[in-house]
Coordinates of C-alpha atoms in Angstrom, one line a residue:
Chain A
M14 CA 82.7 94.7 52.6
L15 CA 83.9 91.0 52.3
K16 CA 81.0 89.8 54.4
T17 CA 78.4 91.8 52.6
L18 CA 79.5 90.8 49.3
M19 CA 80.0 87.2 50.0
T20 CA 76.7 86.5 51.4
P21 CA 74.6 84.6 49.2
P22 CA 71.3 85.6 48.1
V23 CA 69.7 83.4 51.0
H24 CA 66.1 84.7 49.9
C25 CA 66.4 82.4 47.0
W26 CA 68.0 79.5 48.5
K27 CA 66.5 79.5 51.9
G28 CA 64.8 76.1 53.1
D29 CA 66.0 72.5 53.3
D30 CA 68.6 71.8 51.2
G31 CA 67.9 68.3 51.3
S32 CA 71.5 67.0 51.4
G33 CA 71.1 65.4 54.8
Q34 CA 75.1 65.6 55.1
T35 CA 75.6 69.1 56.5
T36 CA 76.3 69.0 60.1
N37 CA 74.6 72.2 61.3
T38 CA 76.3 71.6 64.5
D39 CA 77.1 75.5 64.3
A40 CA 73.5 76.7 63.5
S41 CA 73.3 78.2 67.1
A42 CA 73.5 81.8 67.3
L43 CA 77.0 82.8 66.2
N44 CA 75.7 85.6 64.5
T45 CA 72.7 86.9 62.3
E46 CA 74.7 88.8 59.7
S47 CA 73.5 86.7 57.1
S48 CA 70.0 88.5 56.7
D49 CA 71.9 91.5 55.5
S50 CA 71.9 90.0 52.0
D51 CA 68.6 91.4 51.4
S52 CA 69.9 94.5 50.4
S53 CA 68.6 94.8 46.7
E54 CA 72.0 96.8 45.8
D55 CA 74.0 93.9 46.3
P56 CA 75.0 92.2 43.3
E57 CA 73.6 88.6 43.6
V58 CA 77.3 87.6 43.3
I59 CA 77.2 83.9 43.5
Q60 CA 73.9 83.2 42.5
A61 CA 74.0 81.4 39.2
S62 CA 71.3 82.1 36.7
S63 CA 69.3 78.8 36.0
S64 CA 69.6 79.0 32.4
S65 CA 73.0 78.2 30.8
E66 CA 73.8 81.2 28.7
G67 CA 75.3 80.5 25.7
R68 CA 78.9 81.5 27.1
E69 CA 78.8 79.1 30.0
E70 CA 81.0 76.2 29.1
N71 CA 79.2 73.8 26.7
D72 CA 77.4 71.6 29.0
P73 CA 73.9 71.4 28.5
D74 CA 73.4 68.4 31.0
V75 CA 73.9 70.3 34.5
P76 CA 72.3 67.8 36.7
L77 CA 72.0 69.9 39.5
K78 CA 68.3 69.9 39.9
D79 CA 68.0 66.4 40.6
Y80 CA 68.7 65.1 44.1
I81 CA 70.2 62.0 44.2
S82 CA 70.8 60.0 47.3
P83 CA 74.1 58.6 48.8
S84 CA 73.1 55.3 48.1
R85 CA 72.4 56.1 44.5
T86 CA 75.9 57.5 44.3
D87 CA 77.5 54.5 45.6
L88 CA 75.9 52.1 43.3
H89 CA 76.8 54.3 40.2
P90 CA 80.2 55.4 40.6
N91 CA 81.6 57.9 38.3
Q92 CA 82.0 55.6 35.0
C93 CA 85.1 56.9 33.6
T94 CA 87.3 57.5 36.8
G95 CA 85.9 54.5 39.0
E96 CA 85.7 56.9 41.9
N97 CA 82.8 56.3 44.1
F98 CA 81.5 58.5 47.3
A99 CA 83.9 56.3 49.5
T100 CA 87.0 57.5 47.6
W101 CA 85.6 61.0 47.6
Q102 CA 85.0 60.9 51.4
R103 CA 88.6 59.9 51.6
I104 CA 90.2 62.7 49.7
I105 CA 87.9 65.2 51.3
R106 CA 89.0 64.2 54.6
V107 CA 92.7 64.3 53.4
D108 CA 92.5 67.8 51.9
A109 CA 90.3 69.2 54.7
V110 CA 92.8 68.7 57.6
R111 CA 95.5 70.2 55.3
A112 CA 93.5 73.5 54.5
N113 CA 95.6 76.6 55.3
A114 CA 94.9 78.9 58.2
E115 CA 94.8 82.0 56.1
W116 CA 91.4 82.7 56.8
I117 CA 91.4 83.1 60.4
P118 CA 92.2 86.7 60.9
Y119 CA 89.1 87.3 58.6
S120 CA 86.6 85.3 60.6
P121 CA 86.9 86.1 64.3
T122 CA 84.1 84.1 65.6
Q123 CA 85.2 80.9 64.1
A124 CA 88.7 81.6 64.8
T125 CA 87.8 81.6 68.6
V126 CA 85.5 78.3 68.5
S127 CA 86.0 76.2 71.6
E128 CA 87.9 72.9 71.5
C129 CA 84.7 71.2 72.7
R130 CA 82.7 72.4 70.1
A131 CA 85.4 71.9 67.3
R132 CA 85.6 68.2 68.2
R133 CA 81.9 67.8 68.2
A134 CA 81.9 69.1 64.6
A135 CA 84.6 66.6 63.8
D136 CA 82.8 63.7 65.3
A137 CA 79.7 64.5 63.5
V138 CA 81.3 64.0 60.3
G139 CA 83.9 61.4 61.4
L140 CA 87.0 63.4 60.8
K141 CA 89.9 61.9 62.4
D142 CA 93.9 62.6 62.3
Y143 CA 93.4 66.1 63.2
D144 CA 95.5 66.2 66.3
F145 CA 98.0 68.6 65.1
L146 CA 95.1 71.3 64.3
E147 CA 93.9 74.1 66.6
P148 CA 90.4 74.2 67.5
C149 CA 89.6 76.6 64.9
G150 CA 91.3 74.4 62.1
I151 CA 89.4 71.2 63.2
F152 CA 86.1 73.4 63.2
H153 CA 86.9 74.5 59.6
A154 CA 87.9 71.1 58.6
A155 CA 84.8 69.5 59.9
R156 CA 82.9 72.1 57.9
L157 CA 84.7 71.6 54.7
V158 CA 83.8 67.9 55.2
A159 CA 80.4 68.5 55.6
I160 CA 79.8 70.8 52.8
L161 CA 81.9 68.9 50.4
E162 CA 80.4 65.8 51.0
A163 CA 77.0 67.3 50.6
Y164 CA 78.1 68.6 47.4
A165 CA 79.5 65.4 46.1
V166 CA 76.1 63.9 46.6
Y167 CA 74.2 66.8 45.0
D168 CA 76.3 66.7 41.8
P169 CA 77.8 63.4 41.4
E170 CA 78.8 64.0 37.9
I171 CA 81.8 66.0 39.6
G172 CA 81.7 64.3 43.2
Y173 CA 84.7 65.5 44.5
C174 CA 87.9 66.8 43.0
Q175 CA 90.8 68.1 44.7
G176 CA 91.0 71.9 44.5
M177 CA 87.3 72.3 45.5
S178 CA 88.2 72.6 49.1
D179 CA 90.5 75.6 48.1
L180 CA 87.3 77.1 46.5
L181 CA 85.1 76.5 49.5
S182 CA 87.4 77.5 52.3
P183 CA 87.1 81.3 51.6
I184 CA 83.3 80.8 51.6
I185 CA 82.7 79.1 54.7
A186 CA 85.4 81.7 56.6
A187 CA 82.7 84.3 55.6
I188 CA 79.6 82.2 56.0
T189 CA 79.1 80.7 59.3
E190 CA 75.9 78.8 58.6
D191 CA 76.6 75.4 57.0
H192 CA 73.3 75.3 54.8
E193 CA 73.8 79.0 53.6
A194 CA 77.5 78.2 52.8
F195 CA 76.5 75.2 51.1
W196 CA 74.0 76.8 48.8
C197 CA 76.8 79.7 48.1
F198 CA 79.0 76.8 47.1
V199 CA 76.6 75.5 44.7
G200 CA 76.3 78.8 43.1
F201 CA 79.8 79.3 42.8
M202 CA 80.3 75.7 41.4
R203 CA 77.6 76.4 38.6
K204 CA 80.4 78.0 36.6
A205 CA 83.4 76.6 38.5
R206 CA 82.3 72.7 38.1
H207 CA 83.5 72.7 34.9
N208 CA 87.0 73.0 35.8
F209 CA 86.7 69.8 37.3
R210 CA 85.1 67.7 34.6
L211 CA 87.0 64.6 33.5
D212 CA 86.7 65.3 29.8
E213 CA 88.7 68.5 30.6
M214 CA 86.6 70.5 28.4
G215 CA 86.1 73.3 30.7
I216 CA 89.8 73.7 31.3
R217 CA 90.7 73.3 27.7
R218 CA 88.3 76.2 26.6
Q219 CA 89.7 78.6 29.3
L220 CA 93.6 77.6 28.4
S221 CA 92.6 78.4 24.7
I222 CA 91.3 81.6 25.7
V223 CA 94.3 82.7 27.9
S224 CA 96.4 81.8 24.7
K225 CA 94.2 83.7 22.5
I226 CA 94.3 86.9 24.7
I227 CA 98.5 86.4 25.0
K228 CA 98.5 86.0 21.0
C229 CA 96.3 89.3 20.3
K230 CA 98.2 91.2 23.1
D231 CA 102.0 90.2 22.3
S232 CA 102.7 88.5 19.3
H233 CA 106.4 88.6 20.1
L234 CA 105.7 86.6 23.1
Y235 CA 103.4 84.3 21.6
R236 CA 105.9 83.4 19.0
H237 CA 108.3 82.5 21.7
L238 CA 105.9 80.1 23.2
E239 CA 105.1 78.5 20.1
K240 CA 108.7 77.9 19.8
L241 CA 108.8 76.0 23.1
Q242 CA 105.6 74.4 22.2
A243 CA 103.6 76.0 25.1
E244 CA 101.4 77.9 23.0
D245 CA 98.7 75.9 24.7
C246 CA 99.1 77.8 27.9
F247 CA 99.1 74.4 30.1
F248 CA 101.4 76.2 32.6
V249 CA 98.6 78.5 33.8
Y250 CA 96.6 75.2 34.5
R251 CA 96.7 75.7 38.3
M252 CA 95.5 79.3 37.9
V253 CA 92.5 78.4 36.1
V254 CA 91.5 75.3 37.8
V255 CA 91.3 76.9 41.4
L256 CA 90.7 80.6 40.3
F257 CA 94.0 81.9 41.3
R258 CA 93.4 80.7 45.0
R259 CA 97.1 79.3 45.1
E260 CA 99.0 82.3 43.8
L261 CA 97.2 85.0 45.8
T262 CA 96.6 85.5 49.5
F263 CA 93.2 85.0 51.1
E264 CA 92.4 88.8 50.9
Q265 CA 93.7 89.1 47.5
T266 CA 91.6 86.1 46.2
I267 CA 88.3 87.5 47.8
C268 CA 89.1 90.8 46.1
L269 CA 89.6 89.1 42.7
W270 CA 86.7 86.8 43.0
E271 CA 84.5 89.6 44.1
V272 CA 85.2 91.8 41.0
M273 CA 84.7 88.7 38.9
W274 CA 81.4 88.1 40.4
A275 CA 80.4 91.6 39.9
D276 CA 80.9 91.2 36.2
Q277 CA 79.2 88.4 36.0
A278 CA 76.2 89.8 38.0
A279 CA 76.3 93.0 35.6
I280 CA 75.9 90.4 32.6
R281 CA 73.0 88.6 34.2
A282 CA 71.3 91.9 35.0
G283 CA 71.6 92.5 31.1
I284 CA 74.2 95.1 31.3
G285 CA 75.6 94.3 28.1
K286 CA 78.7 95.7 26.3
S287 CA 76.7 98.4 24.4
A288 CA 74.8 99.5 27.6
W289 CA 78.2 99.7 29.2
S290 CA 80.0 101.8 26.7
R291 CA 77.4 104.6 27.1
M292 CA 77.7 104.4 30.9
R293 CA 81.5 104.9 30.7
Q294 CA 84.9 104.4 28.8
R295 CA 85.8 101.5 30.9
A296 CA 86.2 97.7 30.5
P297 CA 82.8 96.2 29.8
P298 CA 81.9 93.3 32.0
T299 CA 83.2 90.0 31.0
E300 CA 82.6 86.3 32.0
D301 CA 86.3 85.8 31.7
L302 CA 87.8 88.4 33.8
L303 CA 89.6 85.5 35.3
L304 CA 91.3 84.5 32.0
Y305 CA 92.4 88.1 31.4
A306 CA 93.8 88.2 34.9
I307 CA 95.6 85.0 34.1
A308 CA 96.9 86.3 31.0
A309 CA 97.9 89.5 32.4
S310 CA 100.3 87.6 35.1
V311 CA 102.1 85.9 32.4
L312 CA 102.5 89.1 30.1
Q313 CA 103.8 90.8 33.3
K314 CA 106.8 88.1 33.1
R315 CA 107.1 88.4 29.3
K316 CA 110.7 89.8 29.2
L317 CA 111.7 87.1 31.6
I318 CA 110.0 84.4 29.5
I319 CA 111.3 85.7 26.2
E320 CA 114.9 86.4 27.2
K321 CA 115.8 83.5 29.9
Y322 CA 113.4 80.5 29.2
S323 CA 114.0 78.0 26.9
S324 CA 111.4 75.4 28.0
M325 CA 107.7 75.0 28.8
D326 CA 109.1 73.8 32.3
E327 CA 110.6 76.9 33.3
I328 CA 107.5 78.8 32.4
L329 CA 105.4 76.3 34.4
R330 CA 108.0 76.6 37.4
E331 CA 107.7 80.5 37.0
C332 CA 103.8 80.3 37.3
N333 CA 103.7 78.0 40.0
S334 CA 106.1 80.1 41.9
M335 CA 104.0 83.3 41.7
S336 CA 102.6 82.7 45.0
G337 CA 102.6 85.7 47.1
Q338 CA 104.5 87.7 44.5
L339 CA 101.4 89.3 42.8
D340 CA 99.8 92.6 43.3
V341 CA 96.1 92.1 42.7
W342 CA 95.4 95.7 41.9
K343 CA 97.8 96.0 39.3
L344 CA 96.6 92.6 37.9
L345 CA 93.2 93.8 37.8
D346 CA 94.4 97.0 36.2
D347 CA 96.4 95.1 33.7
A348 CA 93.3 92.5 33.1
H349 CA 90.8 95.5 32.7
N350 CA 93.2 97.0 30.1
L351 CA 93.2 93.8 28.2
V352 CA 89.5 93.7 28.2
V353 CA 89.1 97.1 26.8
N354 CA 91.6 96.4 23.8
L355 CA 90.7 92.8 23.1
H356 CA 87.3 91.9 24.4
D357 CA 85.8 92.3 20.5
K358 CA 88.4 89.8 19.4
I359 CA 88.4 87.6 22.1
E360 CA 84.8 87.0 22.8
T361 CA 83.7 86.4 19.6
P362 CA 82.4 82.7 18.9
F363 CA 85.5 80.8 17.5
Chain B
M16 CA 122.2 72.1 52.6
G17 CA 124.5 74.8 51.3
A18 CA 126.4 72.1 49.1
Y19 CA 123.6 72.4 46.4
R20 CA 125.0 73.2 43.2
T21 CA 123.6 75.9 41.0
D22 CA 121.0 74.9 38.3
D23 CA 123.2 74.9 35.1
D24 CA 126.0 73.0 36.7
Y25 CA 125.6 69.2 36.0
D26 CA 126.9 66.2 34.0
Y27 CA 123.6 64.4 33.8
L28 CA 120.2 65.6 33.9
F29 CA 117.3 62.9 34.8
K30 CA 113.8 63.3 34.8
L31 CA 112.0 61.5 37.9
V32 CA 108.1 61.2 38.6
L33 CA 106.4 61.0 41.9
I34 CA 103.1 59.3 41.7
G35 CA 100.7 57.7 44.1
D36 CA 97.5 58.3 45.5
S37 CA 96.3 61.8 47.3
G38 CA 97.8 62.4 50.6
V39 CA 100.5 59.8 50.7
G40 CA 103.2 62.4 51.1
K41 CA 104.3 63.0 47.8
S42 CA 104.8 66.7 47.8
N43 CA 106.6 66.5 51.2
L44 CA 109.0 63.9 50.1
L45 CA 109.9 66.4 47.2
S46 CA 110.2 69.2 49.4
R47 CA 112.1 67.3 52.1
F48 CA 114.7 66.3 49.3
T49 CA 115.0 69.6 47.5
R50 CA 114.8 72.1 50.2
N51 CA 114.7 69.9 53.5
E52 CA 111.2 71.4 54.5
F53 CA 108.1 69.6 55.7
S54 CA 105.0 70.7 56.2
L55 CA 101.7 68.9 57.7
E56 CA 99.4 71.7 56.0
S57 CA 101.1 71.2 52.4
K58 CA 98.3 71.7 49.9
S59 CA 97.1 69.0 47.3
T60 CA 99.0 69.4 43.9
I61 CA 96.9 70.6 41.4
G62 CA 98.3 69.4 38.0
V63 CA 101.9 69.2 38.2
E64 CA 104.8 70.9 39.9
F65 CA 108.4 70.3 39.9
A66 CA 111.8 70.9 41.7
T67 CA 115.2 70.1 41.2
R68 CA 118.4 69.2 42.9
S69 CA 121.5 68.0 42.1
I70 CA 123.9 65.4 43.9
H71 CA 127.1 63.7 43.3
V72 CA 127.5 60.1 41.9
D73 CA 131.3 59.2 41.6
D74 CA 132.6 62.2 40.5
K75 CA 129.8 63.3 38.3
V76 CA 127.0 65.8 39.1
V77 CA 123.5 64.3 38.6
K78 CA 120.8 66.6 38.4
A79 CA 117.3 65.4 39.2
Q80 CA 114.0 67.2 37.9
I81 CA 111.6 65.6 39.8
W82 CA 107.9 66.1 38.8
D83 CA 105.3 66.1 41.5
T84 CA 101.9 65.0 40.2
A85 CA 98.3 65.3 41.6
G86 CA 97.3 62.0 43.2
Q87 CA 93.5 62.0 42.5
E88 CA 92.4 59.7 39.6
R89 CA 90.9 62.7 37.8
Y90 CA 93.8 64.5 37.0
R91 CA 95.5 61.5 35.6
A92 CA 94.9 62.5 32.0
I93 CA 97.0 65.7 32.7
T94 CA 99.7 64.3 34.6
S95 CA 100.4 61.2 32.7
A96 CA 101.5 63.6 30.1
Y97 CA 104.3 64.4 32.2
Y98 CA 105.6 60.8 32.4
R99 CA 107.3 61.3 29.0
G100 CA 110.8 61.1 29.1
A101 CA 110.9 60.1 32.8
V102 CA 113.9 57.5 33.5
G103 CA 113.0 57.1 37.2
A104 CA 109.9 56.9 39.3
L105 CA 109.0 56.9 42.9
L106 CA 105.7 55.3 43.4
V107 CA 104.4 56.4 46.8
Y108 CA 102.0 54.6 49.2
D109 CA 101.1 55.5 52.8
V110 CA 102.0 52.8 55.3
T111 CA 98.9 53.7 57.5
R112 CA 96.5 53.4 54.8
H113 CA 96.2 49.9 53.0
V114 CA 93.9 51.2 50.2
T115 CA 96.8 53.5 49.0
F116 CA 98.8 50.1 48.7
E117 CA 96.2 48.4 46.9
N118 CA 96.3 51.0 44.5
V119 CA 99.8 50.7 43.8
E120 CA 99.3 48.1 41.0
R121 CA 97.2 50.5 39.1
W122 CA 99.7 53.3 39.4
L123 CA 102.2 50.8 38.2
K124 CA 100.3 50.1 35.2
E125 CA 99.6 53.6 34.6
L126 CA 103.4 54.4 34.7
R127 CA 104.4 51.4 32.3
D128 CA 101.6 52.3 29.9
H129 CA 103.1 55.9 29.5
T130 CA 107.1 55.3 30.0
D131 CA 110.0 53.4 28.7
S132 CA 109.5 49.8 30.1
N133 CA 112.9 50.2 31.5
I134 CA 112.3 53.0 33.7
V135 CA 113.9 52.4 37.4
I136 CA 111.0 52.4 39.7
M137 CA 111.2 52.4 43.5
L138 CA 108.1 51.5 45.4
V139 CA 108.1 53.9 48.7
G140 CA 106.1 53.5 51.4
N141 CA 105.8 56.8 53.5
K142 CA 105.0 57.9 56.7
A143 CA 106.9 55.1 58.4
D144 CA 107.3 57.3 61.5
L145 CA 103.5 56.5 62.3
R146 CA 104.7 53.0 63.8
H147 CA 101.2 52.5 65.9
L148 CA 99.0 53.1 62.7
R149 CA 100.9 50.9 60.4
A150 CA 98.4 49.1 58.0
V151 CA 100.7 47.8 55.5
T152 CA 103.6 45.4 56.6
T153 CA 107.1 45.6 55.2
E154 CA 107.0 42.0 54.2
D155 CA 104.0 42.6 51.8
A156 CA 105.7 45.5 50.4
T157 CA 108.9 43.8 49.8
A158 CA 107.0 40.8 48.3
F159 CA 105.4 43.1 46.0
A160 CA 108.3 45.0 45.0
E161 CA 110.1 41.7 44.2
R162 CA 107.3 40.4 42.0
E163 CA 107.0 43.6 40.2
N164 CA 111.0 44.0 39.9
T165 CA 111.0 47.3 41.4
F166 CA 113.2 48.9 44.4
F167 CA 111.6 49.2 47.7
M168 CA 112.2 51.6 50.6
E169 CA 110.1 52.8 53.5
T170 CA 110.5 56.7 54.4
S171 CA 109.3 59.3 56.5
A172 CA 109.5 62.7 55.1
L173 CA 108.4 64.2 58.4
E174 CA 111.3 62.6 60.4
S175 CA 113.6 62.8 57.4
L176 CA 114.2 59.1 57.3
N177 CA 115.5 57.5 54.3
V178 CA 114.5 60.3 52.0
E179 CA 117.8 60.9 50.7
N180 CA 118.6 57.2 50.3
A181 CA 115.5 56.6 48.1
F182 CA 116.1 59.5 45.7
T183 CA 119.8 58.9 45.7
E184 CA 119.2 55.2 45.2
V185 CA 117.1 55.7 42.1
L186 CA 119.4 58.4 40.6
T187 CA 122.4 56.1 41.2
Q188 CA 120.8 53.3 39.6
I189 CA 120.0 55.4 36.4
Y190 CA 123.3 56.7 36.5
R191 CA 125.1 53.2 36.6
V192 CA 122.9 52.1 33.9
V193 CA 123.5 55.2 31.6
S194 CA 127.3 55.2 32.5
R195 CA 127.5 51.7 31.8
K196 CA 125.8 51.9 28.5
A197 CA 128.3 54.7 27.5
L198 CA 125.6 57.1 26.8
E199 CA 128.1 60.0 25.9
V200 CA 126.2 63.3 26.8
G201 CA 129.3 64.8 28.6
D202 CA 129.9 67.4 25.9
D203 CA 126.1 68.6 25.7
P204 CA 124.4 67.8 28.8
A205 CA 121.5 70.0 28.1
A206 CA 120.6 67.5 25.2
L207 CA 119.4 65.0 27.4
P208 CA 116.5 66.3 29.0
K209 CA 114.4 67.1 26.2
G210 CA 112.1 64.2 26.3
Q211 CA 114.8 61.8 25.3
T212 CA 114.3 58.1 26.8
I213 CA 117.3 56.8 28.1
A214 CA 117.4 53.0 27.7
V215 CA 117.7 51.6 31.0
G216 CA 118.2 47.8 30.3
K217 CA 116.1 45.3 32.2
D218 CA 119.0 43.0 33.2
D219 CA 120.9 46.1 34.7
V220 CA 117.9 47.0 36.8
S221 CA 117.5 43.1 38.1
A222 CA 121.3 42.9 38.9
V223 CA 121.1 46.0 41.4
K224 CA 117.7 45.3 42.5
K225 CA 118.7 44.0 46.0
V226 CA 120.3 47.2 47.0
G227 CA 117.1 48.8 48.0
C228 CA 116.5 48.3 51.8
C229 CA 114.2 48.9 54.5
S230 CA 114.2 50.7 57.5
A231 CA 111.2 50.1 59.9

C-alpha cells in the first residue's frame, strides 16, 4: 500500500529534472515498480496543483518554475539569513548522516545495498564522516544529500532548512529512483515549503488555526492556555514544521501523510464539502487535516494540561515527549471528529 | 545517576541556553548532562527543547533548566525568543570544523542582543575526542574567550569529557553571583524562573573567569 500511494505521478514529471545534482548512481535496475503509478485510481497524492488555490499559504511568488543555476545561487545568497549554497551543503551533510534508520524494514532493496555501492554513492556527492554508519545508512545519507542539494538549487528562496531531511527520508525509502524521488519531494514541498520560510508566515498561519480549533472545541482548555500565555500554541511548533514526523514512527507518519494527501487530492479533484456531504456523513476533505490532528493530540492531554501544568514550558515538554506515545488511528479519529464538528467555523476566512 | 533529585525540590532555578551552529553537538551535551546519554544519530533540533537537572552547590540544590536550540540561522527568530530570562549560556562550536568557531562571534552578538549583559557565558569547544581532526586550537579559543570575557572549556559529549564540569561551572558561577548579591529567594523558589533577570555583575564574572579550564 505504501509503495502504491507513495509513488508519484511519474507520467507528469518524467523527463530531465534539469537539476544536474542528483547522482543517479542507483539508476540501475533496483526495481521497476514505479511504473505502477499509472493507475488512474490512485490519488495523485503528491502532485501539487500548479495554481496556488486560495487556501494555500499566502505566497504568490512561488519560484518553482524557474531553473536557477548553482552559481547564481552562490552569487545571491538568501538575503535575509546570509545563508548561501555552501552553508546549505554543510548543514545537509550534517543532517544526512544522522537520519535515523527507521525506514530500513520498509525498503528491503535499499536495506541490503552493498557497501561498495553505498560508498560510491557517498563519493558521488562528496559525503564524508559516515564511518559509524552501515552501508544502507551511508546509501540513504548519500541520496538525501543528492536530492536536498538539488532542491536547494531548484528553490533557492527556501534552500535547505533543517527538518526538510525528515520530510524527504520517507520518500526516498519508498522510491528507489533519485529523479522520481526528487519530483515527488518537489510536489510535497509545494505546500510544506511554507513551513521553512524565513518570515514564518506559513508557521504562524498554521499555529493560529490550531489555536482556533482548540478555542472552538474546548474553551476551558483555551482559557487555561491564555492564563499561561500559551494560546499561540507555540508548543506544537515542531509538529507543524515537520508534519508530525518527530512524534510518530515511520509507519505511523506514512499513514497520517497518506490520509492528508488523500484529502488534498479530493479537494484538487473538486470534491468539495457539498459534494462530500451528499456522499456520506463523514468529515469532508480538508487542506488542514494535519492541524486538526495536532489539535487532537493536545486535546488528548487536556486534563493533564489543565490540572498539572502551570507554564508554557511544561506543555512544550509534554508535546516534545509525545514521540512514540501516540496512536495514529485514534489521532485520525479524533481529528476527523474535530473536522466534522468544526470545519465550518475554522475554515471560514478570518 | 540515581542522585538526581526530583523536579520540585530545589533552592535555585537557573535558566541556561545552549547555542551554536548546527551539528556542533548541543543536543548531545544536553542529553549527556541530563540523562547521561549520547547518540551519533541524534536528530536536528526543530525550534527549541529543554531538559532539567539539579546539582548541589555548597549545601544548596541548584536546578538548571537548559534550553536547547536549533542551530540553523533560519530558526533564530524563534529560538532567540527563548533567550529571555537566561542567566547562563553555553556557546558551543565544533573543534573539528573551523567555520563553527568563526560563527561564535555572531552567536555572541545574538546572545548579548537578547539577554542581560551580565549573563554568564561559557565558550565550549565540543568533539575534543576527535584529536586527529582538530581544526581549532585551544590557544585560539582561549584567546577569544579572554578577549570576550567568557569562560572556556573543551568537551566531548561522546567521551563524557568535561561535560559535567562545563555545566557545573556555569551554574556555580551564577550561584556565586546570586548568593553574593544575597538575592533572597529561599522562601519562594518558584518565583525565580518566570523570566526574571538575575543581575550578574560584570566584575563578579571577571573575578572568577580564570577558573574555566581546558582539557585537550
